[in-house]
């Protein structure tokens, strides 16, 4: 039995330098089921990015255990996809070649990678822009390329760190709808960090609230909305209002409400 997709047990992360000693996370425990969509919200500097880095093995825990599918995470893991706030595309490479960078890094068979890239390009609505260079793409399209790159190797876990923070409100809504659909199609487990409570509730099965530094789990909200979600109607549901209000009350004014 593989158990949880992501298991964080009683984890503390400390950063020590000559100048300061920062406890970013203190005794954090959270469990994510395979295929679940979980969002992480909390004030700036509370350790959200640290939590994702920890899950991917980019950062060690000072105390406690991190496991992916039951296996201890002791170093950078290859079976994850990572999307950052900035798309971080190579300017001289086309959209398609940026997506295929993942395959080159992992030495994936070329044919399989090309077929998967085509599938993702279609899934994310990038058809017709495969040969465009990043500067010829809109911000939303660049994030779609970054998402395709993160999904190319079919990672069972997708980590996203404020992926839509730089987008305008309407593009962001559209990306939310697309991400939800892509998540349903791929069945991947998603851990999303966001500053937007509405985004967290619309997208997730569960929202984990982190307190101000040192980050601890301040609460977990189960989102009892139907699997099939339509942006406008979903936001009009009483459950949506209930969940967002609960989170806002919990986090207080420290988190920017969007
Ligand atoms: N590599 C590092 N070295 C030293 N301190 C670090 C390092 N990474 C993070 N920190 C500290 O850990 C704390 C949590 O940082 P983190 O980036 O996880 O916050 P965050 O919740 O993602 O914030 P934001 O919402 O602003 O992105 C901060 O006080 C930060 O200064
Ligand atoms: Mg961060």
Coordinates of C-alpha atoms and ligand atoms in Angstrom, one line a residue:
X1 CA 0.0 0.0 0.0
X2 CA 1.5 3.3 -1.1
X3 CA -0.5 5.3 1.6
X4 CA -0.5 9.1 1.3
X5 CA 0.9 10.9 -1.7
X6 CA 2.5 13.5 0.5
X7 CA 3.1 12.9 4.2
X8 CA 4.6 15.6 6.4
X9 CA 4.9 14.5 10.0
X10 CA 5.8 16.8 12.8
X11 CA 8.2 18.8 10.6
X12 CA 10.3 21.8 11.8
X13 CA 12.5 23.8 9.4
X14 CA 15.1 26.1 10.8
X15 CA 17.4 28.4 8.8
X16 CA 20.5 29.2 10.7
X17 CA 23.0 31.8 9.6
X18 CA 25.5 34.1 11.4
X19 CA 23.0 37.0 11.2
X20 CA 19.8 35.3 12.2
X21 CA 18.1 32.1 13.2
X22 CA 14.7 31.6 11.6
X23 CA 12.2 28.9 12.4
X24 CA 10.2 28.8 9.2
X25 CA 8.0 25.9 10.1
X26 CA 7.3 24.4 13.5
X27 CA 5.8 20.9 14.1
X28 CA 3.8 20.9 10.9
X29 CA 1.8 17.7 10.1
X30 CA -0.2 17.4 6.9
X31 CA -1.3 14.4 4.9
X32 CA -2.4 14.5 1.3
X33 CA -4.3 11.6 -0.4
X34 CA -3.3 10.5 -3.9
X35 CA -5.3 12.5 -6.4
X36 CA -6.3 15.2 -3.9
X37 CA -6.1 18.9 -4.6
X38 CA -4.8 20.7 -1.6
X39 CA -4.2 24.4 -1.3
X40 CA -1.9 26.1 1.3
X41 CA -2.8 29.7 2.4
X42 CA -1.2 31.9 5.0
X43 CA 0.5 35.3 5.5
X44 CA 3.7 36.2 3.7
X45 CA 6.7 34.6 5.2
X46 CA 4.8 31.9 7.0
X47 CA 6.7 29.1 5.3
X48 CA 4.5 28.1 2.3
X49 CA 7.3 28.0 -0.2
X50 CA 9.4 26.2 2.4
X51 CA 6.7 23.6 2.7
X52 CA 6.7 22.9 -1.1
X53 CA 10.5 22.8 -1.2
X54 CA 10.4 20.3 1.7
X55 CA 7.9 18.1 -0.2
X56 CA 10.1 18.0 -3.3
X57 CA 13.3 17.3 -1.3
X58 CA 14.9 20.6 -2.3
X59 CA 15.2 21.4 1.4
X60 CA 15.8 19.1 4.3
X61 CA 13.6 19.1 7.5
X62 CA 15.5 20.1 10.6
X63 CA 13.1 17.7 12.5
X64 CA 10.4 15.3 11.5
X65 CA 9.6 13.1 8.4
X66 CA 8.6 13.8 4.9
X67 CA 7.4 11.0 2.7
X68 CA 6.1 10.7 -0.9
X69 CA 4.0 7.7 -1.5
X70 CA 5.4 6.1 1.7
X71 CA 9.0 6.7 0.7
X72 CA 11.2 9.0 2.8
X73 CA 12.3 12.1 1.0
X74 CA 16.0 12.5 1.5
X75 CA 17.0 14.6 -1.6
X76 CA 15.6 16.1 -4.7
X77 CA 12.8 13.9 -6.1
X78 CA 12.3 13.3 -9.8
X79 CA 8.7 12.2 -9.6
X80 CA 7.3 15.7 -9.0
X81 CA 6.4 18.6 -11.2
X82 CA 7.1 22.2 -10.0
X83 CA 5.5 25.4 -11.2
X84 CA 6.7 28.7 -9.9
X85 CA 5.3 32.2 -9.8
X86 CA 7.3 33.2 -12.8
X87 CA 7.2 30.9 -15.8
X88 CA 11.0 31.0 -16.1
X89 CA 11.1 30.0 -19.8
X90 CA 14.2 30.1 -21.9
X91 CA 13.7 33.1 -24.2
X92 CA 15.5 31.6 -27.2
X93 CA 13.4 28.4 -27.2
X94 CA 9.9 28.0 -28.6
X95 CA 7.0 27.1 -26.4
X96 CA 7.3 23.5 -27.6
X97 CA 11.0 23.3 -27.0
X98 CA 10.6 24.9 -23.5
X99 CA 8.1 22.1 -22.7
X100 CA 10.5 19.5 -24.0
X101 CA 13.3 20.8 -21.8
X102 CA 11.8 18.5 -19.1
X103 CA 12.3 15.5 -21.4
X104 CA 15.9 16.4 -22.2
X105 CA 16.7 16.8 -18.5
X106 CA 15.2 13.4 -17.7
X107 CA 16.5 11.8 -20.9
X108 CA 13.0 10.7 -21.8
X109 CA 12.6 8.8 -25.1
X110 CA 12.1 11.5 -27.7
X111 CA 9.0 10.0 -29.4
X112 CA 7.1 9.5 -26.1
X113 CA 8.1 13.0 -25.0
X114 CA 6.9 14.6 -28.3
X115 CA 3.6 12.8 -28.1
X116 CA 3.0 13.9 -24.5
X117 CA 4.0 17.5 -25.4
X118 CA 1.4 17.5 -28.2
X119 CA -1.2 16.2 -25.8
X120 CA -0.5 18.8 -23.2
X121 CA -0.3 21.6 -25.8
X122 CA -3.8 20.7 -26.8
X123 CA -5.1 20.2 -23.3
X124 CA -3.9 23.7 -22.3
X125 CA -5.1 25.4 -25.4
X126 CA -1.7 26.3 -26.8
X127 CA -2.3 24.8 -30.2
X128 CA -1.1 27.2 -32.9
X129 CA 1.5 28.7 -30.6
X130 CA 3.9 25.8 -30.4
X131 CA 6.6 27.6 -32.3
X132 CA 6.1 31.0 -30.6
X133 CA 9.0 32.4 -28.5
X134 CA 8.2 33.3 -24.9
X135 CA 8.1 37.1 -25.7
X136 CA 5.4 36.4 -28.3
X137 CA 3.2 34.8 -25.7
X138 CA 0.9 36.4 -23.1
X139 CA 1.6 36.0 -19.4
X140 CA -1.2 33.4 -19.1
X141 CA 0.2 31.5 -22.1
X142 CA 3.7 31.5 -20.6
X143 CA 2.2 30.0 -17.4
X144 CA 0.5 27.3 -19.5
X145 CA 3.9 26.5 -21.1
X146 CA 5.4 26.2 -17.6
X147 CA 2.5 23.9 -16.6
X148 CA 3.0 21.7 -19.6
X149 CA 6.7 21.5 -18.8
X150 CA 5.9 20.5 -15.2
X151 CA 3.4 17.8 -16.4
X152 CA 5.5 16.3 -19.3
X153 CA 6.8 13.4 -17.3
X154 CA 3.4 12.6 -15.8
X155 CA 4.4 13.4 -12.2
X156 CA 2.1 11.9 -9.6
X157 CA 2.6 15.0 -7.6
X158 CA 2.4 18.6 -8.9
X159 CA 3.7 21.4 -6.7
X160 CA 2.6 24.9 -7.6
X161 CA 3.9 28.0 -5.9
X162 CA 1.6 31.0 -6.6
X163 CA 1.6 30.1 -10.2
X164 CA -1.1 32.8 -11.2
X165 CA 0.0 35.6 -8.9
X166 CA 1.3 37.7 -11.8
X167 CA -1.8 37.4 -14.0
X168 CA -4.7 39.8 -14.3
X169 CA -8.0 38.7 -12.6
X170 CA -9.8 37.5 -15.7
X171 CA -6.8 35.4 -17.0
X172 CA -6.4 34.0 -13.5
X173 CA -10.0 32.9 -13.4
X174 CA -9.6 31.2 -16.8
X175 CA -6.4 29.5 -15.6
X176 CA -8.2 28.3 -12.5
X177 CA -10.9 26.7 -14.6
X178 CA -8.3 25.1 -16.9
X179 CA -6.2 23.9 -14.0
X180 CA -9.2 22.2 -12.4
X181 CA -10.0 20.4 -15.7
X182 CA -6.4 19.4 -16.2
X183 CA -6.2 18.1 -12.7
X184 CA -9.4 16.0 -13.3
X185 CA -7.9 14.7 -16.6
X186 CA -4.5 13.8 -15.2
X187 CA -5.5 12.5 -11.8
X188 CA -2.3 14.0 -10.3
X189 CA -2.0 15.1 -6.7
X190 CA -1.7 18.9 -6.4
X191 CA -0.3 21.0 -3.7
X192 CA -0.9 24.7 -4.5
X193 CA 0.3 27.7 -2.7
X194 CA -1.8 30.8 -3.2
X195 CA -2.6 34.2 -1.7
X196 CA -6.1 34.1 -3.1
X197 CA -8.7 32.5 -0.7
X198 CA -11.2 32.3 -3.6
X199 CA -8.7 30.5 -5.8
X200 CA -7.9 28.1 -3.0
X201 CA -11.6 27.2 -2.3
X202 CA -12.6 27.0 -6.0
X203 CA -9.8 24.6 -6.8
X204 CA -9.4 22.4 -3.7
X205 CA -10.7 19.5 -1.8
X206 CA -8.9 20.8 1.2
X207 CA -7.4 24.1 2.2
X208 CA -4.5 24.1 4.8
X209 CA -4.1 27.4 6.7
X210 CA -0.7 28.2 8.0
X211 CA -0.1 30.7 10.8
X212 CA 2.4 33.5 10.8
X213 CA 6.0 32.5 11.4
X214 CA 6.9 30.1 12.8
X215 CA 4.4 28.5 10.4
X216 CA 2.2 25.9 12.1
X217 CA -1.0 24.4 10.8
X218 CA -3.7 26.8 12.0
X219 CA -6.5 24.7 10.6
X220 CA -7.7 22.6 7.7
X221 CA -10.9 23.3 5.8
X222 CA -12.7 20.6 3.8
X223 CA -14.3 22.1 0.8
X224 CA -17.6 20.3 0.3
X225 CA -18.4 21.5 -3.2
X226 CA -19.2 19.1 -6.0
X227 CA -16.4 17.7 -8.2
X228 CA -17.8 19.3 -11.3
X229 CA -17.3 23.0 -10.7
X230 CA -18.3 25.9 -12.9
X231 CA -16.7 29.2 -12.0
X232 CA -19.6 31.5 -11.6
X233 CA -22.2 29.1 -10.2
X234 CA -19.7 27.5 -7.8
X235 CA -18.8 30.9 -6.4
X236 CA -22.5 31.5 -5.8
X237 CA -22.9 28.4 -3.7
X238 CA -23.5 28.9 0.0
X239 CA -20.7 26.4 0.7
X240 CA -18.2 28.6 -1.2
X241 CA -19.1 31.6 0.9
X242 CA -18.9 29.5 4.0
X243 CA -15.5 28.1 3.3
X244 CA -14.0 31.5 2.2
X245 CA -15.4 33.3 5.2
X246 CA -14.1 30.6 7.5
X247 CA -10.6 30.9 6.0
X248 CA -10.7 34.7 6.0
X249 CA -11.8 34.8 9.7
X250 CA -9.0 32.4 10.6
X251 CA -6.2 34.2 8.8
X252 CA -7.5 37.7 9.7
X253 CA -6.2 40.7 7.9
X254 CA -2.7 39.3 7.5
X255 CA -3.7 37.7 4.2
X256 CA -4.6 39.9 1.3
X257 CA -8.1 39.0 0.2
X258 CA -8.5 38.8 -3.5
Ligands
LIG1 N1 17.1 29.6 2.1 C1 16.7 30.3 3.2 N2 17.6 30.8 4.0 C2 17.2 31.5 5.1 N3 16.0 31.8 5.4 C3 15.0 31.4 4.6 C4 15.3 30.6 3.4 N4 14.2 30.3 2.8 C5 13.2 30.9 3.5 N5 13.7 31.5 4.6 C6 12.9 32.2 5.7 O1 11.8 31.3 6.1 C7 10.6 32.0 6.3 C8 9.6 31.4 5.4 O2 9.9 31.7 4.0 P1 8.9 31.2 2.8 O3 9.6 31.6 1.6 O4 8.6 29.8 3.0 O5 7.6 32.0 3.1 P2 6.3 32.1 2.2 O6 5.2 31.7 3.1 O7 6.4 31.4 1.0 O8 6.2 33.7 1.9 P3 5.6 34.5 0.6 O9 4.1 34.4 0.8 O10 6.0 35.9 0.8 O11 6.1 33.8 -0.6 C9 11.0 33.5 6.0 O12 11.2 34.2 7.2 C10 12.2 33.4 5.2 O13 13.0 34.6 5.4
LIG2 MG1 6.5 31.9 -1.1

